[in-house]
Coordinates of C-alpha atoms in Angstrom, one line a residue:
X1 CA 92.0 79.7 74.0
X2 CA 93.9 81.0 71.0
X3 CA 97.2 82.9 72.4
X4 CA 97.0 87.2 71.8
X5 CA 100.3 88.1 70.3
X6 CA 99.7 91.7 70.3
X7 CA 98.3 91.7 73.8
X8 CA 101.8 90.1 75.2
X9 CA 104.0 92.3 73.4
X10 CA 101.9 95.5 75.1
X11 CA 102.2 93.2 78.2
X12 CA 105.3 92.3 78.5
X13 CA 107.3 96.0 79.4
X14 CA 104.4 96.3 82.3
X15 CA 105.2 92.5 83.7
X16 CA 109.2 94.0 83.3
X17 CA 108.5 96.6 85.9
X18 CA 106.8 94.5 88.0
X19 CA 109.0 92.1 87.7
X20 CA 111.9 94.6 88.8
X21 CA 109.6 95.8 92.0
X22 CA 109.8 91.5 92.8
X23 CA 112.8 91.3 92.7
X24 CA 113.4 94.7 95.1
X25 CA 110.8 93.3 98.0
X26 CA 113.1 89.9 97.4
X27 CA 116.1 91.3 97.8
X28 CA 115.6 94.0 100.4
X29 CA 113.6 92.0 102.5
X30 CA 115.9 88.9 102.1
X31 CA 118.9 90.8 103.4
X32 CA 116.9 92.0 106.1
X33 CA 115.7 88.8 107.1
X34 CA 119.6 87.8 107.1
X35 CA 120.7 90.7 109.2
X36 CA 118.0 90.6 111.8
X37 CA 118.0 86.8 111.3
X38 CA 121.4 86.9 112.8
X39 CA 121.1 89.0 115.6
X40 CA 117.5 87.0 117.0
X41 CA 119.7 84.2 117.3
X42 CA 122.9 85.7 118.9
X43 CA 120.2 87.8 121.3
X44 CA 118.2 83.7 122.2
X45 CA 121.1 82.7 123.7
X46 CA 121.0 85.1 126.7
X47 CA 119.0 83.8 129.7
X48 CA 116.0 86.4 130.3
X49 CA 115.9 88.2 126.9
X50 CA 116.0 85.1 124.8
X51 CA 112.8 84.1 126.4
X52 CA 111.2 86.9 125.3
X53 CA 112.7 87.1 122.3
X54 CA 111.6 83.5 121.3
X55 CA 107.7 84.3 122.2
X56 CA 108.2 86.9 120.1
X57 CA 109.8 84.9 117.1
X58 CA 107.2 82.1 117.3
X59 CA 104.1 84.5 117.6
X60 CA 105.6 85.8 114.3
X61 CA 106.4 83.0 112.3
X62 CA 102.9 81.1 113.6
X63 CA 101.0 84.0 112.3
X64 CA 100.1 84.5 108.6
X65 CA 102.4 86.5 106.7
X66 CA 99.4 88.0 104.5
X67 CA 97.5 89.0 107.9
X68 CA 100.8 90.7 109.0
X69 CA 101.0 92.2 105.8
X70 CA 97.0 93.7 105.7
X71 CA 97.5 94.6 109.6
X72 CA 100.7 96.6 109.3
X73 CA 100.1 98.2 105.9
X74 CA 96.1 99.3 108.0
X75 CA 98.2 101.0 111.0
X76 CA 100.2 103.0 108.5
X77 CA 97.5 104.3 106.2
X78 CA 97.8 108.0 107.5
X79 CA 101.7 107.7 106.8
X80 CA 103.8 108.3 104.3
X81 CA 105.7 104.9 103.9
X82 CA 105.2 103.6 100.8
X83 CA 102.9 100.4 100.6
X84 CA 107.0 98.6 98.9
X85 CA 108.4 99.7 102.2
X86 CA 105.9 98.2 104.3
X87 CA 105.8 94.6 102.0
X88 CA 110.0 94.8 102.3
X89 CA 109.9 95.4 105.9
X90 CA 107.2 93.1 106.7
X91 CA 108.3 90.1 104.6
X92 CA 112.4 90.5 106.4
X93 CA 110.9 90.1 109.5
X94 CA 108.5 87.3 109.1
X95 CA 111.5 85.5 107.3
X96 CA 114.0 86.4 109.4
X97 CA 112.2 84.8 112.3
X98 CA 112.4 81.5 109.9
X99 CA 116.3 82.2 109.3
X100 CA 117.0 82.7 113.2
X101 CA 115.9 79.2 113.7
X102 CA 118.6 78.4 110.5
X103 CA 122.0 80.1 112.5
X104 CA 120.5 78.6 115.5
X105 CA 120.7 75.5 114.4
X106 CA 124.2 76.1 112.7
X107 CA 125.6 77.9 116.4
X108 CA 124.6 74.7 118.3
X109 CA 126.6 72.7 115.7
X110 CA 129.6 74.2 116.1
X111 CA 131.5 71.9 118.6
X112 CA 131.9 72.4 122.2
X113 CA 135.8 72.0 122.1
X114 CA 135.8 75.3 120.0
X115 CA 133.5 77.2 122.6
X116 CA 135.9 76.0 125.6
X117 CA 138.9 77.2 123.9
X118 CA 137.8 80.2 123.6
X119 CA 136.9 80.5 127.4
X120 CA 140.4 79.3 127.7
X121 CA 141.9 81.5 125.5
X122 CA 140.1 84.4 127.3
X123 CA 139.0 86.0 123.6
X124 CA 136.7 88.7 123.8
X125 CA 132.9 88.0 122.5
X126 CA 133.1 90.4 119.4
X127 CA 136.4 87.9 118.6
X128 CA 134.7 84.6 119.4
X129 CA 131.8 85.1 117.5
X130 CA 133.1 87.1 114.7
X131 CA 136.8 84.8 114.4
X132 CA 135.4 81.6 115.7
X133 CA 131.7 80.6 115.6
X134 CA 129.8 82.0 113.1
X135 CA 132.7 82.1 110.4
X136 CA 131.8 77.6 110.9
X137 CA 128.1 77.7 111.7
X138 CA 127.2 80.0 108.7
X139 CA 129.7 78.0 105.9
X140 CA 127.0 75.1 107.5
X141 CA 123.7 76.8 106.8
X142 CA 124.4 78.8 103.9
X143 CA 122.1 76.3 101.9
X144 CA 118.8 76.1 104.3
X145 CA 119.3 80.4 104.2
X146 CA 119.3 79.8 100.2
X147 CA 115.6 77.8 100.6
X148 CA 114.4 80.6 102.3
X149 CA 115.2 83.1 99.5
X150 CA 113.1 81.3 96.9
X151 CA 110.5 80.8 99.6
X152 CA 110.5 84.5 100.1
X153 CA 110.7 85.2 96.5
X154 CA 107.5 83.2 95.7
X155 CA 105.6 84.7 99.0
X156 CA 105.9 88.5 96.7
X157 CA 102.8 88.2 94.8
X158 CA 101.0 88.5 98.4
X159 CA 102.0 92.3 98.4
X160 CA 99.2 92.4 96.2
X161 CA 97.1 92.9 98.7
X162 CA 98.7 96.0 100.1
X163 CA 98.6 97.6 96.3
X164 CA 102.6 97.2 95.5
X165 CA 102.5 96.9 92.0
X166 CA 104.5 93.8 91.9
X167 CA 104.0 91.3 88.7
X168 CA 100.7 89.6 90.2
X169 CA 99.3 93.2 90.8
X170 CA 100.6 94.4 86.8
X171 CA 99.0 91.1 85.4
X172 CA 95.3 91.5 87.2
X173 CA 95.2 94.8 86.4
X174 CA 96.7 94.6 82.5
X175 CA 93.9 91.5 82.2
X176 CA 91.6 93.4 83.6
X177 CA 91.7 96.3 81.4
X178 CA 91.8 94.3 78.3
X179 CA 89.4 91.3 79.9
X180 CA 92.4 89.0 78.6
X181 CA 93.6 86.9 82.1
X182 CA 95.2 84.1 80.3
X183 CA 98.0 85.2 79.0
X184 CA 98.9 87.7 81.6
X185 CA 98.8 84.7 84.5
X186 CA 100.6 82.7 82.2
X187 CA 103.5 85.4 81.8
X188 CA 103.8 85.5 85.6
X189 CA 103.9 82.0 86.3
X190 CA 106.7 81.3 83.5
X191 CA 108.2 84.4 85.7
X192 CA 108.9 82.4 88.5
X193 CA 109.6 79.2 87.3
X194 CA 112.6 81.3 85.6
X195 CA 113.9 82.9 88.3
X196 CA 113.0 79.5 90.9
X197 CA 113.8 76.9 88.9
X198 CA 117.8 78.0 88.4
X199 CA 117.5 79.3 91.6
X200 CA 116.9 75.7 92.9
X201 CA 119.5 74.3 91.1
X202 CA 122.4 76.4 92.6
X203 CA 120.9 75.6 96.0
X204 CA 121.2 72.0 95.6
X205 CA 125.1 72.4 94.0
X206 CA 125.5 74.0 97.7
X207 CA 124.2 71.7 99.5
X208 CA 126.1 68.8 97.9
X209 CA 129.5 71.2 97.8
X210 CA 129.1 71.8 101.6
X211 CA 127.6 68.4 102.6
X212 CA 131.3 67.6 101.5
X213 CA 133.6 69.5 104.0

C-alpha cells in the first residue's frame, strides 16, 4: 500500500485535536485517580468502613473498564454531562482503585517504629499522616503510580465507544470518510509509542533513582 501524502497532511490537524482531547482524559482522570486513590487507602484502614470500601474497590477494578464506561455513559444519556466528562470521571475511578492498592502497599512499608512514635509523641492524625507517613510511603511508590499513568494513557482510545472524539475516534472517522484506514491507524499508533515510549523511560530512571535511597 503506497503511503497518501496529501491525505496525512489533511489528517494530521484532526489527529492534533484528538490528540489534545487524549491527553485531557489522561490527565484529568490521572489526577483523579491520584486524589481519590489516596483517600481509598487512608479510608481501608478503618475497621468497618474499610470493609466496605474494599468490596467496593475490587468490584471495580475486577470489572471491565469499557463496560463501566458503556454502562455509565447509558445512565446519563438524558443529561447534560458531556460524554469527556463521563470517560475522565470514569477512567479516575477505575484507576484510582488500582493506585489505592499502590499507597497501600507504600503505608504498610513505612516502619512500625515511625507509627509508635507517633503514638508516643501524641501527634494529631492530620500531623502524622501529612508530617510522617505519607511524605515516606509516597517518595516509595512514586514509580508503580508512574506505570499506571501510561496504563491509563493507552486505556483512552476506549472512550471511543462513548463518542469522545479522542485520536482513535478522529482516525476511524477521517478513514472512513476518505475510505483510507492505513494511514490514519498508523498515525495513532506512532502517537503513542511517542508519548509511551519516553514516558517509559523516565519511569524506569525513577525506579532506579528511588530503588537507591
Amino acid at each position: 500500500m503506497v503511503w497518501d501524502m496529501e491525505f496525512t497532511r489533511l489528517l494530521l490537524p484532526a489527529l492534533l485535536t484528538g490528540l489534545w482531547v487524549t491527553v485531557q482524559a489522561t490527565v484529568l482522570g490521572y489526577a483523579l485517580a491520584l486524589v481519590l486513590g489516596l483517600v481509598l487507602a487512608i479510608v481501608r484502614r478503618a475497621p468497618v468502613v474499610g470493609a466496605i470500601v474494599f468490596v467496593i474497590t475490587e468490584f471495580i477494578r475486577t470489572t471491565p473498564v469499557l463496560v463501566q464506561l458503556v454502562f455509565i455513559f447509558s445512565l446519563s444519556a438524558l443529561s447534560d454531562v458531556s460524554p469527556l466528562t463521563i470517560g475522565i470521571v470514569v477512567l479516575g475511578v477505575h484507576y484510582s482503585t488500582y493506585t489505592a492498592e499502590v499507597y497501600r502497599s507504600g503505608i504498610e512499608g513505612v516502619a512500625k517504629g515511625q507509627w509508635e512514635a507517633c503514638r508516643a509523641l501524641s501527634l494529631p492524625p492530620h500531623r502524622v499522616w501529612g508530617a510522617v507517613v505519607l511524605p515516606q510511603a509516597i517518595r516509595k511508590v512514586i514509580p508503580a503510580l508512574g506505570n499506571y499513568l501510561i496504563a491509563l494513557f493507552k486505556d483512552t482510545p476506549l472512550l471511543f465507544a462513548i463518542s469522545v472524539p479522542e485520536m482513535l475516534s478522529v482516525a476511524k472517522g477521517m478513514g472512513g470518510d476518505h475510505f483510507r484506514y492505513f494511514e490514519a491507524f498508523t498515525l495513532v499508533g506512532a502517537a503513542f509509542l511517542l508519548v509511551a515510549v519516553p514516558s517509559a523511560v523516565v519511569i524506569r530512571r525513577l525506579e532506579r533513582r528511588y530503588a537507591a535511597v
